[in-house]
XYZ file of C-alpha atoms in Angstrom:
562
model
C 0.682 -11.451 36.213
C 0.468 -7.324 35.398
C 0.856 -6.661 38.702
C 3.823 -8.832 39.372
C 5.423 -7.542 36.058
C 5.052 -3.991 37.276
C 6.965 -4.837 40.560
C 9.981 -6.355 38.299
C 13.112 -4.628 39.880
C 14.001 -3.053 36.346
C 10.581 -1.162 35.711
C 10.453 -0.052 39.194
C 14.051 1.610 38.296
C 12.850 3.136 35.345
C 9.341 4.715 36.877
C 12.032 6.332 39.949
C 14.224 7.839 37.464
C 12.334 9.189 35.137
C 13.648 11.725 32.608
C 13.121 14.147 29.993
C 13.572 11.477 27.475
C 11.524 8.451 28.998
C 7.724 9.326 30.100
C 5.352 7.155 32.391
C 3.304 6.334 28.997
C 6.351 4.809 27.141
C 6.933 2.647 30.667
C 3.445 1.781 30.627
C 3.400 0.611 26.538
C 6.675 -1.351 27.486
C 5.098 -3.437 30.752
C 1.811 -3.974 28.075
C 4.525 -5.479 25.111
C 6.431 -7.412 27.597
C 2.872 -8.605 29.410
C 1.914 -9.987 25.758
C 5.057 -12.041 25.706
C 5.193 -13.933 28.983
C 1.039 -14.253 28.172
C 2.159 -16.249 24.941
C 4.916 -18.257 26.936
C 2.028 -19.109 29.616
C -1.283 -19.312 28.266
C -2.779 -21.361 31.283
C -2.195 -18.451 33.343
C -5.008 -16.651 31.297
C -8.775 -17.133 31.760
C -10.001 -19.215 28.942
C -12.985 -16.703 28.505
C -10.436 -13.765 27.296
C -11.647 -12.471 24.156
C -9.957 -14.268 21.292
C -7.374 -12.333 19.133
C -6.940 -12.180 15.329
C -5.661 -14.974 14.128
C -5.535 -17.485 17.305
C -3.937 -20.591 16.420
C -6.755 -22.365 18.311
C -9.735 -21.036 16.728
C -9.943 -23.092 13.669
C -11.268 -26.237 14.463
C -11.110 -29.379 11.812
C -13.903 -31.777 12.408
C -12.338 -34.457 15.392
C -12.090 -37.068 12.803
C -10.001 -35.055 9.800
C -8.430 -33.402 12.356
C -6.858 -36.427 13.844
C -5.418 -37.518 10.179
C -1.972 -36.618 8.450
C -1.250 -35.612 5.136
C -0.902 -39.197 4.089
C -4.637 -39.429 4.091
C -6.121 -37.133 1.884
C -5.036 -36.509 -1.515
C -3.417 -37.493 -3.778
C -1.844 -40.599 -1.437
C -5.982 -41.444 -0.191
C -8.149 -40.969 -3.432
C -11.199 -41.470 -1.388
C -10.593 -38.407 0.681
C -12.048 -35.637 -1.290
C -14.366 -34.616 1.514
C -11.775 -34.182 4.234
C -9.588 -32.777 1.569
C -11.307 -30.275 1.072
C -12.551 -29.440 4.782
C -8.890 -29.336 5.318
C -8.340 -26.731 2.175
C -11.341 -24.852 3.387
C -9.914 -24.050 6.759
C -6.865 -22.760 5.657
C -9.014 -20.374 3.228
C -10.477 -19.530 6.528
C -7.068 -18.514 7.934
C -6.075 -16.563 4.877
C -9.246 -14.942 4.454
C -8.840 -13.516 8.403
C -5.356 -12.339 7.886
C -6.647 -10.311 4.745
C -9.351 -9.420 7.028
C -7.057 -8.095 9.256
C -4.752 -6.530 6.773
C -7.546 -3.920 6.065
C -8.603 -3.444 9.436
C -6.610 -0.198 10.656
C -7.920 -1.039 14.519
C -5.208 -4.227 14.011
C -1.791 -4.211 14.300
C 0.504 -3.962 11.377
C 2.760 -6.600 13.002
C 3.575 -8.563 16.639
C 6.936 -7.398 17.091
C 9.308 -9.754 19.456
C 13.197 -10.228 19.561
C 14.454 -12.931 17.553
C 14.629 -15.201 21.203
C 11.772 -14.375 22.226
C 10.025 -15.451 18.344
C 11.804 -18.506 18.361
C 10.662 -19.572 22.559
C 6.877 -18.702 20.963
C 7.266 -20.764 17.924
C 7.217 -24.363 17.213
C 9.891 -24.449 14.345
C 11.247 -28.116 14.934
C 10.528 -30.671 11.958
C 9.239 -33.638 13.284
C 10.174 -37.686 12.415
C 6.823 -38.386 12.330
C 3.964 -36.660 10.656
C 1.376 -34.228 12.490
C -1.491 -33.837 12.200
C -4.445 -32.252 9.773
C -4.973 -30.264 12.931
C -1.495 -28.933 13.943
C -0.462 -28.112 10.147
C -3.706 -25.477 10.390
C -2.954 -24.051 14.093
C 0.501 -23.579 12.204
C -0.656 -21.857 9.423
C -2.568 -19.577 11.693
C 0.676 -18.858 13.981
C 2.549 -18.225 10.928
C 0.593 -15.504 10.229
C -0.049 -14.431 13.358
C 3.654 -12.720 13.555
C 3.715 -12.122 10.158
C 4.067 -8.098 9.427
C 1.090 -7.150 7.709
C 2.627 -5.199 4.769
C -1.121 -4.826 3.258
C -2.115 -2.934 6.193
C -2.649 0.873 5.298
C -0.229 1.753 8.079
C 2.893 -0.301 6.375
C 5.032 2.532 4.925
C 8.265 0.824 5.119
C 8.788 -0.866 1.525
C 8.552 -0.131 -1.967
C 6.099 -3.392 -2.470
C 3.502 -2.500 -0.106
C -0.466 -3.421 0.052
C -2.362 -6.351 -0.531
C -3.910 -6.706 -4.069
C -7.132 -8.892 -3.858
C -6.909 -10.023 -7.742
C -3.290 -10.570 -7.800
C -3.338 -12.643 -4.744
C -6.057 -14.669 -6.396
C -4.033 -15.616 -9.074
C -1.308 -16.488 -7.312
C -3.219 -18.968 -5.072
C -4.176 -20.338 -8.569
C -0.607 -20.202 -9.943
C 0.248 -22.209 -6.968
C -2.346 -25.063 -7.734
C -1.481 -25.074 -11.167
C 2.241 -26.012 -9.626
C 4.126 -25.611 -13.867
C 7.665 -24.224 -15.075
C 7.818 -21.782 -16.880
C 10.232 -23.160 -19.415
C 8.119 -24.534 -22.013
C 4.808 -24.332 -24.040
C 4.316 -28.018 -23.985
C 3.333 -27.898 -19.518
C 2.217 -24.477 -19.820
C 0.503 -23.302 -22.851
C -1.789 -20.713 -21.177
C 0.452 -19.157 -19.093
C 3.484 -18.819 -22.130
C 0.558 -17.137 -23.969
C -0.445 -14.604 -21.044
C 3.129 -13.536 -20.587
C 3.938 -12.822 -24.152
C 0.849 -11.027 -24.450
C 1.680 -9.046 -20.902
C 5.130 -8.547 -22.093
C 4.581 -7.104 -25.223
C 2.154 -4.694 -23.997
C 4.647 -3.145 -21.584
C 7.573 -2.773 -24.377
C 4.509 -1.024 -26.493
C 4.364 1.217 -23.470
C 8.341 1.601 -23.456
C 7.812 3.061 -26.947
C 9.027 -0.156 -28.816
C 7.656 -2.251 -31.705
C 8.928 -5.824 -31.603
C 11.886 -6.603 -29.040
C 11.748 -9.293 -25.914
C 11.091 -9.957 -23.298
C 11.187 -12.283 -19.734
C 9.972 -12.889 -15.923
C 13.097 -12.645 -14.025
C 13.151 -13.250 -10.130
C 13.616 -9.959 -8.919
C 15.034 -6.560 -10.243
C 18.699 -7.641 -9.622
C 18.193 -10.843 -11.781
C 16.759 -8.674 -14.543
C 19.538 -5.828 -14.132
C 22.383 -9.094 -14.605
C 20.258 -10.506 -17.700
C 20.796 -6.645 -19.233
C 24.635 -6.731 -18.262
C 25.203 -10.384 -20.044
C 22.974 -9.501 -23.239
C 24.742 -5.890 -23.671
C 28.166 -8.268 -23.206
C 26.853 -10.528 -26.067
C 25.408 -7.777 -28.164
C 28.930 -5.947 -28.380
C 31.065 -8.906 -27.536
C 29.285 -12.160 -29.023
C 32.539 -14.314 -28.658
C 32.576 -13.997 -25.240
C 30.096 -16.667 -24.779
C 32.839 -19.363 -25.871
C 36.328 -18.085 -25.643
C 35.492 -15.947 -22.234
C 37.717 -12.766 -21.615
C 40.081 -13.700 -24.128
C 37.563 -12.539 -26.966
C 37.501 -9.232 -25.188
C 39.622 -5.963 -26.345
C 40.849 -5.246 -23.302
C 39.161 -4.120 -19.669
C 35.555 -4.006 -19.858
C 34.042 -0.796 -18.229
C 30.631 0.041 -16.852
C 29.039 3.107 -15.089
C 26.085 4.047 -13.006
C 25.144 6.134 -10.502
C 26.287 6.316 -6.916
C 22.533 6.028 -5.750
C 21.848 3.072 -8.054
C 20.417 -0.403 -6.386
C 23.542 -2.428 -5.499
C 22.140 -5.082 -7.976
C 24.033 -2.817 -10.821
C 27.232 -3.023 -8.753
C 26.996 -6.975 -7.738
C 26.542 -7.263 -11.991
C 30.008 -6.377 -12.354
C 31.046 -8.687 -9.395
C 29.535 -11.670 -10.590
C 30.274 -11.617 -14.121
C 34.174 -11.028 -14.065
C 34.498 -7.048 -14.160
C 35.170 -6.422 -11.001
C 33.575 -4.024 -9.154
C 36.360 -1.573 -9.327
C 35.171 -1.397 -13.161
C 31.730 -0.892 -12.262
C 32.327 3.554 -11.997
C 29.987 5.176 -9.747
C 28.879 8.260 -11.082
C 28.350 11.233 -8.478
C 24.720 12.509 -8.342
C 23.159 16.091 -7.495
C 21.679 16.411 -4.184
C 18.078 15.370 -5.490
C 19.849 12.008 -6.317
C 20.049 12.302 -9.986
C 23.284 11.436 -12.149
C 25.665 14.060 -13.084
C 25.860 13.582 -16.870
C 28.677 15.689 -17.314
C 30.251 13.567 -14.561
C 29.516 10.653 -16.440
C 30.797 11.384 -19.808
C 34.162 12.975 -17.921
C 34.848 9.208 -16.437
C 34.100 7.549 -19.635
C 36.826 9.701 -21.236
C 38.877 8.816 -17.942
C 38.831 5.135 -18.585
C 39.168 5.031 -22.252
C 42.529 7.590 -21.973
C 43.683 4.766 -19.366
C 43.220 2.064 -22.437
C 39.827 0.550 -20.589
C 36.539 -0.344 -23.037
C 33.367 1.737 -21.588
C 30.493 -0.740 -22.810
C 27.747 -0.308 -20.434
C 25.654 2.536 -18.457
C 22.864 1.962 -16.304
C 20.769 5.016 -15.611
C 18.366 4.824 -12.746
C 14.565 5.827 -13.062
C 13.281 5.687 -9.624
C 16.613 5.172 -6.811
C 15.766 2.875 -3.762
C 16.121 6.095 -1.326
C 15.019 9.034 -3.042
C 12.934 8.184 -5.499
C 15.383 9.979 -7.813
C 15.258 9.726 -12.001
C 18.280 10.283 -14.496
C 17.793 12.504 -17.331
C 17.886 9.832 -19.905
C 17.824 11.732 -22.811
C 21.270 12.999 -21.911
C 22.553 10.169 -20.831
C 21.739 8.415 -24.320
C 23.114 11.205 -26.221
C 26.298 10.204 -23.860
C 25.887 6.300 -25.133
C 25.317 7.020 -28.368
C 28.459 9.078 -28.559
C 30.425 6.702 -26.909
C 29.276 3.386 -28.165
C 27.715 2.396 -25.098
C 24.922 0.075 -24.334
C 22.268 2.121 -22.436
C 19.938 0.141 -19.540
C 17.378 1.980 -17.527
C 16.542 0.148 -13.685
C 13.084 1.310 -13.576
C 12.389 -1.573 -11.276
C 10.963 0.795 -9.008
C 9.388 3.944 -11.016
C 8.372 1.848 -14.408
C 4.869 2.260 -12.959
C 4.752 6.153 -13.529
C 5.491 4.767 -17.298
C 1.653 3.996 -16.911
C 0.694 7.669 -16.415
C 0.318 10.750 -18.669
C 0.225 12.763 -16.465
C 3.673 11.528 -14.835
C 5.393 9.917 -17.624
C 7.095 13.273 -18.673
C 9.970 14.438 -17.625
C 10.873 11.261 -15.269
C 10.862 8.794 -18.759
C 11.400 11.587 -21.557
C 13.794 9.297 -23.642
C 13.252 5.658 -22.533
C 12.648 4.494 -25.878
C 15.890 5.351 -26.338
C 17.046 2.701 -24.131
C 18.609 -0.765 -25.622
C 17.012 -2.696 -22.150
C 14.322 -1.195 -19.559
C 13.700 -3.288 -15.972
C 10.425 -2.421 -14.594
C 8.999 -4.353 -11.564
C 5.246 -4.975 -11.378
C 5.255 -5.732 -7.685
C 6.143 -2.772 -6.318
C 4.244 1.098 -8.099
C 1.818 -1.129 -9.531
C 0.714 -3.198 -7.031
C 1.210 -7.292 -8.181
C 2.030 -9.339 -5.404
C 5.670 -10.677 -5.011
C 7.286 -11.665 -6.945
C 6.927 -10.034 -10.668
C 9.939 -8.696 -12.192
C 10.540 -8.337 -16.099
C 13.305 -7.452 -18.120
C 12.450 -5.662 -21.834
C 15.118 -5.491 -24.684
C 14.376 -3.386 -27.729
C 16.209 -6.208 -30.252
C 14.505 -9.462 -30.665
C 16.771 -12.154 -30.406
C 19.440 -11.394 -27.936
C 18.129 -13.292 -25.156
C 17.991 -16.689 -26.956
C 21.209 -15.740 -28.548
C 23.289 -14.979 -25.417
C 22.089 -17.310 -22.958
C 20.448 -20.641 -25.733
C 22.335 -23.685 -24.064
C 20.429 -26.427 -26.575
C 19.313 -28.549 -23.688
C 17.998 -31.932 -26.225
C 16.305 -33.333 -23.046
C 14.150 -30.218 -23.011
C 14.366 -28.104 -25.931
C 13.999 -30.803 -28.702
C 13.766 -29.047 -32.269
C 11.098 -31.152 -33.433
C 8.218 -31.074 -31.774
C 4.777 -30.494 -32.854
C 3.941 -27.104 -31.978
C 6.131 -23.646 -32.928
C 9.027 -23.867 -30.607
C 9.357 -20.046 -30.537
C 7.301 -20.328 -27.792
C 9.719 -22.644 -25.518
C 11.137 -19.457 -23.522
C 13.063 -22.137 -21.307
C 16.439 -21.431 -23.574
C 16.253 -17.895 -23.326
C 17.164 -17.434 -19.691
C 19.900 -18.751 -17.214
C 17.555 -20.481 -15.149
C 15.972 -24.142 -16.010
C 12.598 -23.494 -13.508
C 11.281 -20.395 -13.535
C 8.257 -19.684 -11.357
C 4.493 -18.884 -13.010
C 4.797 -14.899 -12.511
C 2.379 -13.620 -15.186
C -1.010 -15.181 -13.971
C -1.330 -12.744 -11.433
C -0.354 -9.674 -13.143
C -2.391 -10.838 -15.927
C -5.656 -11.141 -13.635
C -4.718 -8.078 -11.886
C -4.295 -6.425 -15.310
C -7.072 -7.489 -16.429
C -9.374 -6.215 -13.641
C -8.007 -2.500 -13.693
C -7.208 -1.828 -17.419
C -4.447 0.248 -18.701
C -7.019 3.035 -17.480
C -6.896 1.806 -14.017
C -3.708 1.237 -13.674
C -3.175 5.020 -14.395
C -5.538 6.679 -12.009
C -4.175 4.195 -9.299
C -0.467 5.403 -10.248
C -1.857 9.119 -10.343
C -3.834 8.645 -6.936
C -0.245 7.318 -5.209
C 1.185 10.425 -6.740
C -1.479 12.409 -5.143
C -1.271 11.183 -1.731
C 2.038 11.693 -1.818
C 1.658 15.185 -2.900
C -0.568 15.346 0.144
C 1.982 13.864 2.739
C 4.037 16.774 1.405
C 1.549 19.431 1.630
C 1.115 17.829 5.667
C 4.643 18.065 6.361
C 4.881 21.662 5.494
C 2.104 22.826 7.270
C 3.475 21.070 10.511
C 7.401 23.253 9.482
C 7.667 22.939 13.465
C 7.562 19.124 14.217
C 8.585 17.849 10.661
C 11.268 19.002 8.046
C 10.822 18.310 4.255
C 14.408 16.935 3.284
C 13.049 17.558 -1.023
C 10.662 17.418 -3.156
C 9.595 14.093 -4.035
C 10.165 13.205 -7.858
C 8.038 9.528 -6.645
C 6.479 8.173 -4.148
C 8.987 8.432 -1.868
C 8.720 10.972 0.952
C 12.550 11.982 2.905
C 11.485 14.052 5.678
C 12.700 14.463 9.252
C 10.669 14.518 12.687
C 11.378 17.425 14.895
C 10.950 16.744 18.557
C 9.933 19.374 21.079
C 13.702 20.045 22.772
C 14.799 21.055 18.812
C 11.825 23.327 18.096
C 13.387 26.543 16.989
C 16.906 25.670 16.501
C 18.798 26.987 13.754
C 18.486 24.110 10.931
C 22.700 22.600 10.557
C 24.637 19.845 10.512
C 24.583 19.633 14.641
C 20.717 19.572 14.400
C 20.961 16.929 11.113
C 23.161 14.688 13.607
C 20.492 14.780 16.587
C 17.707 14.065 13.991
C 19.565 11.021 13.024
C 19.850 9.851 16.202
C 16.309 10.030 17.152
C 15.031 7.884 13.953
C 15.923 4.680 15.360
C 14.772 5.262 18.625
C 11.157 6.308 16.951
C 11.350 2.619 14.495
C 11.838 1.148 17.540
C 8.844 2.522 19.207
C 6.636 2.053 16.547
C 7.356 -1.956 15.973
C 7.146 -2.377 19.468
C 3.673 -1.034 19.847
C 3.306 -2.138 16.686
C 0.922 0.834 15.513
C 3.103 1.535 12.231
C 5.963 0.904 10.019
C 8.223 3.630 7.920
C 11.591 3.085 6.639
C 14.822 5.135 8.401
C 17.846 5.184 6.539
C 20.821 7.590 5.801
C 23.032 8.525 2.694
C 26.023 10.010 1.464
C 25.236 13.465 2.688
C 22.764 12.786 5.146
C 22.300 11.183 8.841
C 19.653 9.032 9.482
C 16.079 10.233 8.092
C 12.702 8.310 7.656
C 11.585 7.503 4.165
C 8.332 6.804 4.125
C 6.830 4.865 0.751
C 2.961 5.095 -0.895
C 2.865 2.353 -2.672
C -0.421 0.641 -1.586
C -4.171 1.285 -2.821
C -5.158 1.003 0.564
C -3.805 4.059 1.949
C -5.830 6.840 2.448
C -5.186 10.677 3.062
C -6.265 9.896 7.124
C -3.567 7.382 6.738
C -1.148 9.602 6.191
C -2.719 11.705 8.364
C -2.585 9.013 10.923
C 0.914 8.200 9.918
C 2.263 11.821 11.257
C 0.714 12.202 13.997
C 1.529 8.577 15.298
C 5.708 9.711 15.180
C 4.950 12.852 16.745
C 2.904 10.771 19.777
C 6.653 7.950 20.004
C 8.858 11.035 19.509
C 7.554 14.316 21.246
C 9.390 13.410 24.079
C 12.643 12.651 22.748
């Protein structure tokens, strides 16, 4: 089948006009990729002795008898079937345990790569009328994962949640047998416990005594709860009589490199987003405060009611952090309620040695997001929201549910947190931070922040010493390294907006290369003054300084030639 695919009219095209910008090698990688896909479409064409991959479907075998039965006949519908119930558990484990396996293995693949089309023609998606079997629900599991990126792997650069903690990921295989809400003590007494334990340890490390706290799902989800509890804090009418308890045109303001979360508050809870301001930043990404105080005085000559400013500690691109000292001495003028998105850098909260400048002032803060699952490592998902007053959250959001929240039952109802949020279910988020927290200590949890710090530090230091084939767009204030590859034809041109341009235009083209040959994964991305440039993140334990190493030198091999 190679040698047919090598005579396909469109290679041979390619090998007879080769150019500067295409070698033999990339031809080559492309007839291998495209090999690997009509191999998956026609398996009988293949010897049955070829060596078996990571993760093949076929190679976990139930018994012939378990394998042959459905889900209707082991627990909890067939009471008798402990034993096949758990042979049938016990392969899966086998499945997961591989693709961790193979999520530390740097000789694997950090992902499969194929066109949407082509996924779906591998995949057997449909849901069937009848059940399948024991059997086929394991070979699925085992595809699944197959093409699933490998964001553990130390080659994954691409996200701010990267790596694979072992600890957290035990808890949340236990969090998922446990199967509770969230929204009472009464089904989960151990787990309400953990997380206000876990949460008031992190507003301790804010630089509060007392306050609240809650899970939220996701950074954007804890940015809205902010918005609606600043609205209640400085509005509290609003909750019944809606914009007609309001003074007149609600105001809010936040950088222009904040997470569009902080924008899509002011959307979905009646502002608009024309009265969410967007504050210009310097070029490292950091809010103007001058700029902001100038557009609060803007608004309020214009009649509006400034209420709100989020100040960023960590932006999704750069990595960048607001001086929030200034920017509550702004508030505090003003009469504003200040909220700090440290979704992404509340991690470097953890370190001395890091803590100061970035979060000089936090305390200051009225609410702080901070995101376990991404500097600090918990698995997905593990987002909290802190707010320095106690009682807000129950306050702004307590709907008095009777079916749920009854007044008089036999335990202290303080601990029902089901009333304090906008959701009914909320997921079991703490057991795995708690576990993972557990395992490191507040100790570890700093010398893994300060060791992500240093790699990065290192990536920097590898950059500059290779001026030729890479430029340094800043210094990193995170994690986050903004850097440009230099090919070979733009060695030794004058550095300019021309050469920015071509830079830009060769990311994509490298991203490309890399998920087809599937060798790597970093971020590309542009901004406001900027064309395309990679932005690569070190956010996983796993990574190493020869993975950064390897991480360099793998976009010079995909991009020499362009």
């Amino acid at each position: 089948m190679t040698a047919n695919l090598a005579l396909n009219p469109t290679f041979l095209n390619r090998i007879q006009t080769i150019t500067d910008n295409e070698t033999l090698q990339q031809i080559l990688e492309d007839i291998v990729i495209q090999n690997d896909v009509l191999k998956q479409r026609c398996s009988s064409c293949y010897p049955c002795t070829e060596e078996k991959m990571s993760l093949n479907p076929n190679g976990y075998k139930l018994s012939d008898r378990t394998g042959k039965l459905t889900a209707y006949d082991i627990l909890p519908t067939t009471v008798t079937a402990v034993p096949e119930t758990r042979e049938f558990l016990l392969k899966i484990i086998d499945v997961l345990l591989d693709f961790v396996k193979a999520s530390n293995d740097r000789n694997e693949k950090v992902l499969d790569f194929h066109h949407p089309e082509d996924m779906k023609r591998l995949l057997d998606l449909e849901i069937p009328d009848r059940a399948v079997t024991l059997q086929q629900l394991v070979e699925d599991c085992a595809t699944t994962l197959k093409y699933q990126v490998k964001t553990g792997h130390p080659h994954f650069f691409n996200q701010l949640s990267c790596g694979l903690d072992i600890i957290s990921m035990a808890g949340e295989w236990l969090t998922a047998t446990a199967n509770t809400n969230m929204f009472t003590y009464e089904i989960a007494p151990v787990f309400i416990l953990m997380e206000t334990v876990v949460l008031t340890k992190m507003r301790e490390i804010i630089g509060w005594q007392g306050g609240d706290s809650i899970l939220a799902p996701g950074g954007s989800i804890s940015n809205l709860y902010a918005f609606l509890a600043a609205r209640h804090k400085m509005f509290p009418n609003y909750k019944e009589h809606g914009s007609a308890a309001l003074p007149g045109q609600l105001v809010m303001f936040t950088s222009d490199q904040c997470h569009y979360s902080v924008k899509s508050c002011a959307a979905v809870c009646g502002l608009g987003t024309d009265n969410c301001v967007m504050v210009p930043s310097d070029e490292r990404g950091r809010m103007i405060t001058k700029e902001l105080e100038r557009l609060i005085l803007e608004r309020k000559a214009k009649g509006h009611v400034p209420f709100f400013v989020n100040a960023t500690a960590g932006t999704t691109v750069l990595g960048a952090f607001d001086n929030l000292n200034e920017i509550a001495d702004i508030c505090q003028k003003y009469n504003c309620w200040m909220h700090v998105d440290a979704a992404w850098g509340g991690g470097l909260l953890l370190s001395r040695r890091h803590r100061h400048p970035r979060f000089t002032g936090v305390e200051r803060a009225q609410s702080v997001t901070w995101n376990p699952h991404k500097l600090m490592g918990a698995l997905l998902q593990c987002s909290t929201i802190h707010f320095k007053e106690d009682g807000l959250l129950i306050s702004c959001n307590q709907m008095s549910a009777e079916y749920l929240f009854m007044t008089d039952k036999q335990y202290d109802i303080s601990y029902d947190t089901g009333d304090k949020v906008i959701q009914c279910g909320r997921h079991n988020d703490i057991f795995k931070l708690w576990l993972q927290w557990r395992s490191k200590g507040t100790e570890g949890f700093e010398r893994q922040q300060d060791r992500l710090m240093e790699l990065t530090h290192y990536q920097v230091k590898r950059i500059k010493e290779q001026s030729d084939r890479f430029h340094l767009i800043m210094e990193p204030e995170c994690v986050n390294v903004s850097f440009w590859y230099v090919p070979k034809r733009l060695r030794g041109v004058p550095h300019d907006k021309r050469k920015e341009q071509e830079l830009g235009k060769i990311c994509p083209i490298i991203k490309g290369r890399m998920m087809q040959k599937g060798s790597l994964m970093v971020g590309y991305q542009p901004d406001d003054r900027r064309p395309n440039f990679f932005r690569s993140i070190i956010s996983s334990s796993a990574v190493t300084e020869q993975d950064v190493d390897y991480m360099l030198d793998e976009i010079h091999r995909l991009g020499d030639d362009l």
